[in-house]
């Protein structure tokens, strides 16, 4: 008995293991999984000891998505550029994409609520709408394949594991992570793909600067009325309260991203799906004045809302000057439980690197989803970081040292800053009803729409085409 | 006026040892530097940045001498190596594919090389550590004559577990390395300008290179540009290099080394020589001429074909 007691204490003592790693990635979102996948498929980096840690139960949900995809498209949908898609193809993830759940579109139609000025961007394969989980699932399958190819040095994926504490080894200054499973990992390089509130960034004491837009993004997965076949087009209406965007998904489904101030967001949240659906249709067509009135009714007398919108839309649709082709089709159905909201903000960390630390994606910078650039900036970060690590590894540098990481920082900070600036300016220009600016912007937009080469430049910038 | 780089000195020194060593004043200078050696964002930043270019120079030269088809016995096993201009002639997908296959094959051979390296004048171990981390290097020996910097190098080595089996430092002069110790790569980086008899050092260092092995050196041309950039600007005006690091009269012209190597023509050939310069916001970069300012040079020892010895059965 005594011996048993001894052995069990010995086992407990041994169960807390400290392992040493080359790279630890925190966060199993698209950025973290792309990075893991790119490291595993790089001929140069694939032998490094690498672990990815995710706090939520990720593997089960990604496996079940891959084997039995759900009926409806998930509400978390992103727009990826051809460059991001090429990168996903290069690292091998795209082999496992669910093709029937993505939609590539050639056309973005933007219009303005006050002056009616409109602009159309078109370019073959401008962007592709894809569920976040579709990206995560294909990357996970790709990591599984890579692990099967080199069994002696697998990438370890720990899900449902939280990082309780990060400290610094007093001697080597390498970060040591204390995990919720009792183990510890000491690592040469810690990469934070852990989102806006990045614990890794806080550990590294890197300041993130930016501002909140005082806007909420409301998202939902919707279906257009099936009465008309159209080419897949992204629609964006610039309202002074924020942007209404309807982005195409397969089979006449679409993804809504509607940014509104907090007070309107509160009103919208109180509406049931049927009322919300009418509210979207109203916001896509009616004037700012009518919308203001409808928000009031929605707040105080929501039973009347649907009838109120119905007759206004009927008048609008019957007006001979309103060409239905200039507006999106009306929404007929909202997927139950697909509505969600999130605050819009812009931020850029002061640095993306520190000794033993790199930040990627939202941990380094966040943007408003207006031009759908958030995920694509993250993919560009991953590509640059992997190239930097490959180069530094070939140079025999310690890949966790700041001098080895510097090229990543100098490569990405400025482009991200410029992109954040562009998206921010578009947002600010369109959220005013101050007359001279409305004139200037509709004049600008009208000119832009008729001067092909400037618009081509903008399309290039948005789709990252060379 | 200036000390000539000549091979004459080695004859009259033949009996004495330690002519490869540095002087006392140089030693004291490096003692003072020891504590800041690894501060990549402080006074040694320029050296850390230079290490990046040196490593590129070394690995580019080693990789460009890999023959991917060396082991192929039949034509079918050989990888297709296109002409020099194939990127402009072939369709993009095909030329990319060819490049990728060549890169992968080169990388796979590179990875398996298991090189032995000797870093002469390793200082705090910047180059030694980088060499030791390379996947194609099995063992690095770093030697230096200043105890303080060897101490710093040994301390810093402990910070990275992957170095423990691959890297070893010795407080010794080049003279005390046994003649029988031969290496695939011998380096003398930023070191010849600190010794009194560079020709002896060079001669001795080259004797440790295996047949087919490489020798890399970097130093500074003795010219006005070098004086202006390394001493006047670097040490006195911009103060990006610690004061007293350089002694102008000890700088060596590229042509002098070239003349020296030419006397060894049957054994060594110069496979690469590049000038390099530093700009604070840019880092180190190659310059068009290796006759001005800093430069790096790569030498390769010729392969010796082992004579075939026919052993008669009866002899056994």
XYZ file of C-alpha atoms in Angstrom:
782
model
C 0.000 0.000 0.000
C 2.798 2.259 0.903
C 4.419 1.527 -2.408
C 1.237 2.410 -4.228
C 1.059 5.690 -2.416
C 4.603 6.408 -3.371
C 4.116 5.584 -6.995
C 1.009 7.686 -7.310
C 2.728 10.725 -5.873
C 5.593 10.098 -8.193
C 3.191 10.044 -11.097
C 1.626 13.317 -10.028
C 5.012 14.811 -9.717
C 5.906 13.754 -13.232
C 2.623 14.755 -14.789
C 3.595 18.438 -14.874
C 6.041 18.335 -17.745
C 7.987 21.223 -19.148
C 8.747 20.795 -22.819
C 10.902 23.017 -24.948
C 9.638 24.207 -28.305
C 10.927 26.274 -31.187
C 7.599 27.916 -31.916
C 4.366 28.203 -29.974
C 1.365 29.734 -31.728
C -1.479 30.922 -29.547
C -4.873 30.998 -31.256
C -6.541 28.565 -33.664
C -8.280 31.134 -35.843
C -7.596 31.478 -39.582
C -4.321 33.349 -38.892
C -2.981 30.814 -36.375
C -3.917 27.799 -38.469
C -2.516 29.339 -41.689
C 0.737 30.013 -39.887
C 0.909 26.465 -38.513
C 0.064 25.075 -41.922
C 2.639 27.248 -43.692
C 5.365 26.258 -41.207
C 4.535 22.569 -41.574
C 4.610 22.736 -45.367
C 7.783 24.835 -45.618
C 10.681 22.539 -46.586
C 12.952 24.715 -44.462
C 10.877 25.101 -41.297
C 8.986 21.823 -41.173
C 11.439 20.157 -38.774
C 11.042 22.825 -36.103
C 9.216 21.792 -32.976
C 5.956 23.656 -33.108
C 2.782 23.707 -30.996
C -0.505 25.481 -31.562
C -2.646 26.228 -28.510
C -6.347 27.028 -28.738
C -8.606 27.746 -25.785
C -11.843 26.426 -27.275
C -12.834 22.963 -28.433
C -11.655 23.307 -31.979
C -10.746 19.897 -33.405
C -14.175 18.300 -32.893
C -16.008 21.172 -34.491
C -13.600 21.319 -37.458
C -13.843 17.573 -37.995
C -17.620 17.634 -37.839
C -17.732 20.578 -40.230
C -15.461 18.745 -42.671
C -17.312 15.424 -42.493
C -20.898 16.693 -42.102
C -21.125 20.319 -43.155
C -24.127 22.082 -41.580
C -27.121 22.932 -43.733
C -26.868 26.708 -43.445
C -23.853 28.872 -44.084
C -22.281 30.110 -40.854
C -22.705 33.752 -39.860
C -18.949 34.304 -39.631
C -18.120 34.846 -43.253
C -15.145 36.717 -44.712
C -14.159 38.014 -48.086
C -10.766 36.825 -49.316
C -8.730 38.325 -52.129
C -7.154 36.338 -54.990
C -3.755 36.868 -53.304
C -4.957 35.290 -50.067
C -6.488 32.447 -52.048
C -3.201 31.867 -53.896
C -1.421 31.718 -50.566
C -3.895 29.144 -49.240
C -3.344 27.136 -52.430
C 0.420 27.385 -52.058
C 0.452 26.066 -48.509
C -1.880 23.272 -49.558
C -4.978 24.131 -47.531
C -7.152 24.830 -50.563
C -7.174 21.090 -51.462
C -9.630 20.614 -48.601
C -11.978 23.572 -49.198
C -15.725 22.938 -49.348
C -16.248 24.315 -52.833
C -20.046 24.347 -52.711
C -19.965 26.746 -49.758
C -17.928 29.563 -51.280
C -18.881 32.216 -53.795
C -16.545 34.178 -56.021
C -17.869 37.473 -57.308
C -16.681 39.875 -59.969
C -18.610 42.916 -59.056
C -19.113 45.289 -56.132
C -21.900 47.798 -56.454
C -21.675 50.724 -54.056
C -24.218 53.506 -53.697
C -24.808 56.463 -51.476
C -27.939 57.187 -49.418
C -28.014 60.952 -49.926
C -26.882 61.819 -53.414
C -27.499 58.454 -55.057
C -24.014 58.505 -56.591
C -22.949 54.996 -57.406
C -19.784 53.221 -58.276
C -19.250 49.763 -59.610
C -16.041 47.862 -59.188
C -15.623 44.961 -61.488
C -12.714 42.719 -62.121
C -12.761 38.982 -62.793
C -12.667 37.140 -59.498
C -12.470 40.267 -57.396
C -13.031 38.415 -54.156
C -14.402 35.213 -52.713
C -16.831 34.881 -49.846
C -15.979 32.028 -47.535
C -16.948 30.924 -44.039
C -14.279 31.371 -41.381
C -14.788 27.779 -40.352
C -14.283 26.595 -43.946
C -10.827 28.215 -43.888
C -10.058 26.747 -40.467
C -11.260 23.282 -41.453
C -9.223 23.104 -44.658
C -6.094 24.248 -42.853
C -6.657 21.712 -40.102
C -7.006 18.902 -42.666
C -3.825 20.135 -44.329
C -1.917 20.083 -41.031
C -3.178 16.517 -40.465
C -1.846 15.496 -43.862
C 1.529 17.162 -43.222
C 1.734 15.432 -39.820
C 1.108 12.065 -41.480
C 3.956 12.736 -43.875
C 6.514 13.465 -41.157
C 5.404 11.414 -38.183
C 8.589 11.874 -36.182
C 8.106 15.596 -35.916
C 4.413 16.400 -35.736
C 2.914 19.792 -35.202
C 1.092 19.484 -31.905
C -2.368 20.982 -31.792
C -3.670 21.461 -28.255
C -7.292 22.547 -28.244
C -9.526 23.121 -25.239
C -6.345 24.279 -23.487
C -5.986 27.677 -21.945
C -2.829 29.577 -21.284
C -3.036 30.423 -17.593
C 0.152 32.390 -17.275
C 3.056 33.562 -19.387
C 6.336 34.272 -17.648
C 9.899 34.750 -18.668
C 12.649 32.269 -17.931
C 14.923 34.311 -15.632
C 18.042 32.911 -17.265
C 17.392 32.545 -20.999
C 14.501 35.063 -21.137
C 12.465 32.577 -23.191
C 8.728 32.716 -22.494
C 7.309 29.900 -20.384
C 3.611 29.156 -20.795
C 1.631 27.572 -18.011
C -1.279 25.611 -19.493
C -4.649 24.607 -18.053
C -3.679 20.921 -18.473
C -0.927 21.418 -15.898
C 1.968 21.308 -18.342
C 4.470 24.004 -19.132
C 6.007 24.889 -22.466
C 9.170 26.897 -22.842
C 9.585 28.371 -26.283
C 12.134 30.063 -28.481
C 9.456 32.088 -30.240
C 5.918 32.856 -29.102
C 3.544 33.980 -31.833
C 0.320 35.703 -30.847
C -2.558 35.000 -33.240
C -4.833 35.580 -30.318
C -7.031 38.391 -31.532
C -7.715 41.977 -30.597
C -7.272 41.509 -26.828
C -4.063 39.548 -27.415
C -2.617 38.235 -24.118
C 0.686 37.756 -25.963
C 0.781 41.440 -26.872
C 0.066 42.348 -23.257
C 2.822 40.014 -22.049
C 5.260 41.702 -24.417
C 4.022 45.107 -23.195
C 3.432 46.297 -26.723
C 0.985 49.165 -26.828
C -1.831 49.044 -29.372
C -3.180 52.394 -30.509
C -6.385 53.140 -32.297
C -9.949 54.170 -31.752
C -13.399 52.759 -31.571
C -15.839 53.946 -34.240
C -18.795 54.003 -31.893
C -20.435 51.632 -34.344
C -21.665 48.075 -34.058
C -21.412 45.619 -36.906
C -24.580 43.531 -37.163
C -24.202 40.314 -39.102
C -26.640 37.658 -40.310
C -26.920 35.008 -42.992
C -29.860 35.716 -45.289
C -31.544 34.451 -48.433
C -32.627 36.638 -51.326
C -36.112 36.292 -52.756
C -35.815 33.634 -55.442
C -37.605 35.520 -58.155
C -34.687 36.700 -60.191
C -31.396 35.191 -61.252
C -28.513 37.651 -60.975
C -24.779 37.533 -61.331
C -23.237 37.363 -57.902
C -22.571 40.911 -56.802
C -21.531 42.511 -53.569
C -23.763 45.417 -52.537
C -22.682 48.236 -50.283
C -24.855 51.183 -49.350
C -23.184 54.037 -47.554
C -25.627 55.439 -45.020
C -24.655 58.293 -42.715
C -25.239 55.889 -39.828
C -22.833 53.345 -41.293
C -22.519 50.865 -44.144
C -25.010 48.251 -45.181
C -23.300 45.432 -47.050
C -24.848 42.348 -48.615
C -22.193 39.994 -49.872
C -22.988 37.017 -52.067
C -22.977 33.389 -50.981
C -23.891 30.349 -53.122
C -27.512 29.659 -54.206
C -28.903 33.120 -53.619
C -27.756 33.275 -50.028
C -25.978 36.343 -48.808
C -24.121 37.620 -45.803
C -25.202 40.841 -44.117
C -22.790 43.250 -42.456
C -24.592 46.352 -41.286
C -22.753 48.860 -39.162
C -24.846 51.218 -37.046
C -24.396 53.473 -34.003
C -25.067 51.869 -30.583
C -28.528 53.402 -30.186
C -29.743 51.944 -33.494
C -28.003 48.674 -32.754
C -30.014 48.427 -29.533
C -33.225 48.976 -31.446
C -32.312 46.376 -34.089
C -31.485 43.856 -31.397
C -34.984 44.071 -29.991
C -36.538 43.112 -33.350
C -37.446 39.537 -34.165
C -36.027 37.940 -37.332
C -39.091 38.805 -39.423
C -38.999 42.476 -38.406
C -35.227 42.600 -38.832
C -35.583 41.221 -42.348
C -37.945 44.060 -43.327
C -35.622 46.551 -41.702
C -32.743 45.358 -43.921
C -34.878 45.680 -47.044
C -35.824 49.199 -45.985
C -32.215 50.157 -45.310
C -31.183 48.959 -48.754
C -33.597 51.278 -50.544
C -35.367 53.984 -48.522
C -34.134 57.493 -47.799
C -32.306 58.513 -44.644
C -35.347 60.467 -43.454
C -37.670 57.506 -43.806
C -35.162 55.250 -42.059
C -34.929 57.648 -39.139
C -38.702 57.500 -38.771
C -38.674 53.681 -39.055
C -36.076 53.373 -36.280
C -38.436 55.363 -34.048
C -41.346 53.087 -34.845
C -39.151 50.030 -34.308
C -38.249 51.417 -30.900
C -41.682 52.459 -29.676
C -44.290 50.642 -31.706
C -42.630 47.660 -33.318
C -45.937 45.893 -34.104
C -46.609 48.464 -36.779
C -43.111 48.235 -38.288
C -43.691 45.570 -40.937
C -46.803 47.235 -42.396
C -45.070 50.600 -42.333
C -42.125 49.229 -44.334
C -44.287 47.173 -46.701
C -46.215 50.135 -48.105
C -43.145 52.338 -48.332
C -41.258 49.697 -50.284
C -44.256 49.178 -52.539
C -44.259 52.867 -53.435
C -40.507 52.761 -53.941
C -40.583 49.676 -56.158
C -43.421 51.009 -58.308
C -41.733 54.317 -58.992
C -40.769 54.176 -62.672
C -37.489 56.065 -62.077
C -36.239 53.391 -59.681
C -34.543 50.717 -61.697
C -34.603 47.489 -59.700
C -31.267 46.500 -61.178
C -29.638 49.333 -59.222
C -30.583 47.759 -55.882
C -30.085 44.383 -54.309
C -32.873 41.845 -54.345
C -35.043 41.826 -51.266
C -34.248 39.501 -48.401
C -36.769 36.740 -47.853
C -35.342 34.681 -45.041
C -32.870 34.990 -42.194
C -31.171 31.870 -40.895
C -32.341 31.367 -37.288
C -29.705 32.278 -34.703
C -27.417 33.700 -37.355
C -27.639 37.265 -36.034
C -24.732 38.654 -34.052
C -23.055 41.961 -33.399
C -19.556 43.189 -32.682
C -17.975 46.609 -32.039
C -16.042 48.250 -34.890
C -12.626 49.565 -34.124
C -9.339 50.379 -35.705
C -6.009 49.693 -34.089
C -2.397 49.080 -34.955
C 0.140 47.796 -32.448
C 3.253 49.938 -31.934
C 5.366 46.975 -32.927
C 4.647 43.474 -34.219
C 7.842 42.031 -32.782
C 9.800 41.929 -29.563
C 12.532 39.570 -28.410
C 10.897 36.079 -28.545
C 7.547 37.549 -29.649
C 5.701 38.089 -32.938
C 2.137 39.307 -33.424
C 0.016 38.301 -36.400
C -3.441 39.295 -37.665
C -5.913 40.915 -35.296
C -3.401 40.740 -32.438
C -1.318 43.249 -34.420
C -4.042 45.298 -36.089
C -7.809 45.465 -36.378
C -9.861 47.235 -38.981
C -13.484 47.899 -39.681
C -14.893 45.177 -41.972
C -15.941 47.756 -44.587
C -13.622 46.649 -47.360
C -13.237 43.097 -46.072
C -9.524 43.562 -45.512
C -9.088 42.185 -41.979
C -8.470 38.531 -42.806
C -6.458 39.364 -45.909
C -4.078 41.549 -43.946
C -3.649 38.617 -41.561
C -2.840 36.275 -44.462
C -0.271 38.746 -45.779
C 1.262 38.863 -42.268
C 1.517 35.077 -42.187
C 3.170 34.957 -45.602
C 5.698 37.610 -44.627
C 6.446 36.080 -41.217
C 7.045 32.627 -42.706
C 9.384 34.079 -45.330
C 11.231 35.969 -42.593
C 11.563 32.832 -40.467
C 12.822 30.818 -43.444
C 15.414 33.440 -44.258
C 16.568 33.811 -40.664
C 16.758 30.047 -40.247
C 18.943 29.768 -43.357
C 21.163 32.514 -41.936
C 21.611 30.561 -38.726
C 20.007 33.312 -36.653
C 18.084 32.513 -33.506
C 14.586 32.756 -35.018
C 13.200 34.112 -31.760
C 15.617 37.016 -31.540
C 14.457 40.482 -32.451
C 17.127 40.905 -35.099
C 15.847 37.765 -36.843
C 12.250 39.028 -36.770
C 12.963 42.581 -37.915
C 12.301 41.976 -41.651
C 8.736 40.872 -40.820
C 8.089 44.085 -38.945
C 9.537 46.360 -41.621
C 7.726 44.435 -44.356
C 4.243 44.568 -42.810
C 3.874 47.638 -40.613
C 3.637 50.231 -43.357
C 1.308 48.343 -45.745
C -1.023 47.571 -42.846
C -0.915 51.187 -41.769
C -1.807 52.385 -45.262
C -4.650 49.901 -45.595
C -6.017 50.857 -42.170
C -5.845 54.487 -43.257
C -7.706 53.916 -46.538
C -10.506 51.972 -44.893
C -10.734 54.572 -42.131
C -10.993 57.475 -44.593
C -13.721 55.746 -46.622
C -15.642 55.221 -43.419
C -15.281 58.853 -42.343
C -16.139 60.369 -45.707
C -19.324 58.359 -45.957
C -20.571 58.820 -42.430
C -21.314 62.518 -42.835
C -24.283 64.381 -44.280
C -22.409 67.695 -44.244
C -23.428 69.133 -47.640
C -20.073 70.161 -49.154
C -18.640 66.762 -48.376
C -21.671 65.000 -49.810
C -21.223 67.012 -53.022
C -17.521 66.421 -53.088
C -17.826 62.729 -52.512
C -20.643 62.171 -55.027
C -18.711 64.266 -57.551
C -15.631 62.236 -56.709
C -17.455 58.959 -56.973
C -19.107 59.922 -60.248
C -15.775 60.963 -61.694
C -14.107 57.835 -60.407
C -16.804 55.672 -61.886
C -16.132 57.173 -65.306
C -12.347 57.257 -65.227
C -11.400 53.641 -65.646
C -7.733 53.749 -64.753
C -8.189 55.258 -61.300
C -10.878 52.761 -60.507
C -8.650 49.970 -61.784
C -6.022 51.148 -59.349
C -8.511 51.014 -56.480
C -9.671 47.548 -57.486
C -6.067 46.466 -57.586
C -5.479 47.820 -54.111
C -8.559 46.110 -52.722
C -7.945 42.769 -54.405
C -4.138 42.958 -53.977
C -3.643 42.103 -57.614
C -0.240 42.784 -59.105
C 54.865 53.795 -44.507
C 52.300 51.075 -44.272
C 53.097 47.578 -43.328
C 53.231 45.474 -46.457
C 51.197 42.369 -46.657
C 53.854 39.907 -47.617
C 54.738 36.335 -47.189
C 58.323 37.194 -46.400
C 57.719 37.516 -42.701
C 56.695 33.929 -42.304
C 60.140 32.723 -43.169
C 61.983 34.673 -40.570
C 59.388 33.819 -37.934
C 59.393 30.163 -38.621
C 60.878 29.164 -35.327
C 58.621 31.228 -33.077
C 55.117 30.392 -32.068
C 52.133 32.740 -31.549
C 52.775 34.926 -34.520
C 49.142 34.427 -35.348
C 48.046 36.177 -32.169
C 46.818 39.696 -31.527
C 48.743 42.338 -29.558
C 48.102 43.267 -25.956
C 46.408 46.553 -26.839
C 43.990 44.814 -29.219
C 43.251 42.326 -26.459
C 42.404 45.099 -23.997
C 40.093 46.669 -26.522
C 38.106 43.440 -26.935
C 37.971 42.972 -23.173
C 36.082 46.235 -22.976
C 33.678 45.154 -25.722
C 32.872 41.798 -24.147
C 29.904 42.944 -22.077
C 28.041 44.543 -24.975
C 28.823 41.910 -27.602
C 25.302 40.504 -27.814
C 23.442 43.807 -27.574
C 21.908 43.713 -31.060
C 20.176 47.048 -30.527
C 23.087 48.876 -28.952
C 26.714 49.561 -29.797
C 27.222 46.235 -31.579
C 24.213 46.529 -33.857
C 26.361 47.137 -36.902
C 28.236 43.879 -36.274
C 24.981 41.960 -35.798
C 23.695 43.351 -39.071
C 26.977 42.465 -40.759
C 26.651 38.902 -39.511
C 23.510 38.562 -41.637
C 25.392 39.462 -44.814
C 28.334 37.247 -43.888
C 26.018 34.285 -43.383
C 24.354 34.975 -46.738
C 27.777 35.125 -48.352
C 28.840 31.820 -46.806
C 25.670 29.859 -47.489
C 25.262 31.255 -51.030
C 28.773 30.119 -51.885
C 28.344 26.684 -50.341
C 24.977 26.166 -52.002
C 26.093 27.342 -55.404
C 28.783 24.646 -55.399
C 26.346 21.838 -54.766
C 26.083 19.596 -57.785
C 22.563 18.234 -57.737
C 23.341 15.533 -60.269
C 26.570 14.373 -58.659
C 25.082 11.081 -57.459
C 23.012 10.364 -60.540
C 24.282 7.354 -62.387
C 21.926 7.343 -65.331
C 20.466 10.211 -67.304
C 16.996 9.390 -65.990
C 18.056 10.176 -62.443
C 19.434 13.541 -63.430
C 17.459 16.664 -62.749
C 16.947 18.878 -65.746
C 19.118 21.974 -65.479
C 17.934 24.624 -67.910
C 19.976 27.292 -69.663
C 20.684 30.631 -68.081
C 17.750 32.480 -69.576
C 14.992 29.935 -69.071
C 12.786 32.268 -67.033
C 12.333 34.472 -70.073
C 11.881 31.677 -72.580
C 9.761 29.038 -70.878
C 6.192 29.593 -69.667
C 6.068 30.894 -66.108
C 4.549 27.729 -64.592
C 7.214 25.522 -66.139
C 10.178 27.690 -65.198
C 8.754 28.003 -61.660
C 8.404 24.250 -61.463
C 11.979 23.742 -62.676
C 13.270 26.259 -60.155
C 11.301 24.624 -57.374
C 12.644 21.158 -58.200
C 16.193 22.463 -58.317
C 15.737 24.395 -55.066
C 14.293 21.354 -53.301
C 17.063 19.068 -54.553
C 19.734 21.597 -53.586
C 18.159 22.093 -50.178
C 17.965 18.363 -49.538
C 21.639 17.919 -50.384
C 22.601 21.050 -48.458
C 20.790 19.787 -45.358
C 22.727 16.515 -45.354
C 26.229 17.987 -45.589
C 27.354 17.609 -41.933
C 30.092 20.209 -42.141
C 32.865 20.782 -39.613
C 33.735 24.453 -39.076
C 36.547 26.439 -37.468
C 35.838 30.092 -36.638
C 39.136 31.896 -36.036
C 38.758 35.022 -33.918
C 35.227 34.110 -32.891
C 34.876 36.991 -30.414
C 31.556 36.790 -28.566
C 30.434 34.052 -30.932
C 28.138 35.864 -33.355
C 29.289 33.929 -36.409
C 30.030 30.703 -34.537
C 26.480 30.512 -33.180
C 24.961 31.230 -36.577
C 27.106 28.581 -38.231
C 26.224 26.075 -35.518
C 22.495 26.625 -36.071
C 22.712 25.784 -39.764
C 21.122 22.453 -40.560
C 24.124 21.424 -42.696
C 26.709 22.028 -39.964
C 27.649 19.259 -37.548
C 30.217 20.961 -35.359
C 31.692 24.424 -34.913
C 34.884 25.219 -33.029
C 35.327 28.893 -32.200
C 38.745 30.097 -31.068
C 39.828 33.458 -29.680
C 42.671 34.763 -27.547
C 40.753 37.152 -25.281
C 39.467 35.287 -22.194
C 36.683 37.832 -21.588
C 35.060 37.361 -24.985
C 35.342 33.562 -24.802
C 33.583 33.821 -21.439
C 30.827 35.926 -23.031
C 30.552 33.446 -25.899
C 30.284 30.491 -23.525
C 27.638 32.252 -21.415
C 25.588 33.202 -24.447
C 25.792 29.717 -25.874
C 23.950 28.387 -22.803
C 20.874 30.425 -23.709
C 20.097 28.234 -26.709
C 19.782 24.495 -26.057
C 20.294 23.586 -29.711
C 23.895 24.818 -29.551
C 25.100 22.617 -26.702
C 26.157 19.661 -28.873
C 27.230 21.585 -31.934
C 29.361 24.413 -30.661
C 32.582 24.535 -28.671
C 34.784 27.519 -27.772
C 38.484 27.381 -27.050
C 40.738 30.032 -25.583
C 43.689 29.361 -27.807
C 45.738 30.758 -30.625
C 45.618 29.362 -34.107
C 49.142 28.011 -33.626
C 47.945 25.628 -30.954
C 45.371 23.931 -33.180
C 46.965 20.600 -34.164
C 47.961 20.413 -37.805
C 45.951 17.250 -38.196
C 42.647 19.054 -37.468
C 40.978 19.682 -40.811
C 37.678 21.452 -41.416
C 35.129 21.852 -44.238
C 34.747 25.529 -43.477
C 37.343 27.824 -41.930
C 36.442 31.459 -41.325
C 38.500 34.537 -40.500
C 35.883 37.250 -40.270
C 36.835 40.830 -39.361
C 39.977 39.399 -37.857
C 42.945 39.895 -40.207
C 42.902 43.634 -39.577
C 43.564 42.989 -35.896
C 46.701 40.803 -36.205
C 50.287 41.848 -36.811
C 51.217 39.171 -39.338
C 48.163 38.473 -41.450
C 50.097 36.428 -44.009
C 51.121 33.923 -41.369
C 47.585 33.723 -40.048
C 46.233 33.197 -43.530
C 48.814 30.562 -44.325
C 48.160 28.702 -41.122
C 44.370 29.006 -41.438
C 44.393 27.652 -44.981
C 46.354 24.620 -43.846
C 43.278 23.536 -41.832
C 40.941 23.475 -44.842
C 39.974 19.999 -46.064
C 40.301 19.276 -49.773
C 37.100 20.557 -51.354
C 36.509 22.738 -48.295
C 35.966 26.476 -48.061
C 37.781 29.386 -46.503
C 35.967 32.661 -45.882
C 37.501 35.940 -44.844
C 36.304 39.469 -44.465
C 38.409 42.517 -43.811
C 38.921 46.102 -44.962
C 40.808 47.620 -47.916
C 43.540 50.058 -46.951
C 42.229 53.100 -48.784
C 40.806 56.533 -48.143
C 37.211 55.355 -48.405
C 37.778 52.775 -45.690
C 39.427 55.311 -43.437
C 36.541 57.708 -43.992
C 33.738 55.164 -43.429
C 35.141 52.882 -40.732
C 37.266 55.224 -38.662
C 36.240 58.825 -39.309
C 32.473 58.333 -39.685
C 32.014 55.030 -37.834
C 34.086 55.685 -34.753
C 34.312 59.466 -34.471
C 31.273 61.091 -36.064
C 28.363 58.641 -36.012
C 29.880 56.612 -33.148
C 28.202 53.425 -34.397
C 31.417 51.457 -33.920
C 33.244 51.452 -30.563
C 36.212 53.834 -30.518
C 39.556 52.161 -31.172
C 38.089 49.156 -33.000
C 40.153 49.787 -36.117
C 43.813 50.530 -36.841
C 44.195 51.936 -40.322
C 47.701 50.667 -40.953
C 46.515 47.098 -40.393
C 43.924 47.208 -43.182
C 44.683 44.843 -46.076
C 44.016 45.476 -49.735
C 41.995 42.924 -51.622
C 44.685 42.841 -54.297
C 47.257 41.860 -51.683
C 45.264 38.826 -50.640
C 44.637 37.980 -54.285
C 48.387 38.063 -54.946
C 48.977 35.850 -51.954
C 46.370 33.276 -53.034
C 47.879 33.258 -56.509
C 51.070 31.846 -55.048
C 48.929 28.886 -53.911
C 47.247 28.493 -57.247
C 47.522 24.743 -57.349
C 45.664 24.394 -54.108
C 43.211 27.270 -53.705
C 41.045 29.329 -55.968
C 39.135 32.470 -55.172
C 35.498 31.603 -55.920
C 33.918 34.864 -54.798
C 34.928 38.323 -53.694
C 32.454 41.064 -52.873
C 32.711 44.550 -51.477
C 30.199 45.553 -48.856
C 29.115 48.719 -47.107
C 26.797 49.823 -44.349
C 24.151 52.530 -44.323
C 22.435 53.124 -40.981
C 18.842 52.932 -42.258
C 19.485 50.192 -44.802
C 21.915 47.758 -43.226
C 24.755 46.014 -44.995
C 24.689 45.541 -48.747
C 27.057 44.382 -51.480
C 28.930 47.075 -53.407
C 30.032 46.745 -57.026
C 33.746 46.754 -56.182
C 35.713 44.617 -53.766
C 38.702 46.983 -54.051
C 37.087 49.705 -51.956
C 36.069 49.622 -48.299
C 34.994 46.398 -46.599
C 35.034 43.143 -48.539
C 34.451 39.444 -48.163
C 36.242 36.683 -49.963
C 35.600 32.980 -50.478
C 38.329 30.475 -51.276
C 37.853 26.833 -52.187
C 40.496 24.190 -51.778
C 40.758 21.945 -54.770
C 39.534 18.383 -54.467
C 42.301 15.852 -54.328
C 41.548 12.730 -56.262
C 42.742 9.870 -54.102
C 45.246 7.804 -56.036
C 43.866 4.356 -56.623
C 45.979 1.877 -54.718
C 45.872 -1.608 -56.058
C 46.283 -4.011 -53.195
C 47.224 -7.427 -54.270
C 45.336 -10.313 -52.710
C 48.562 -11.968 -51.734
C 49.712 -8.971 -49.726
C 46.897 -9.533 -47.222
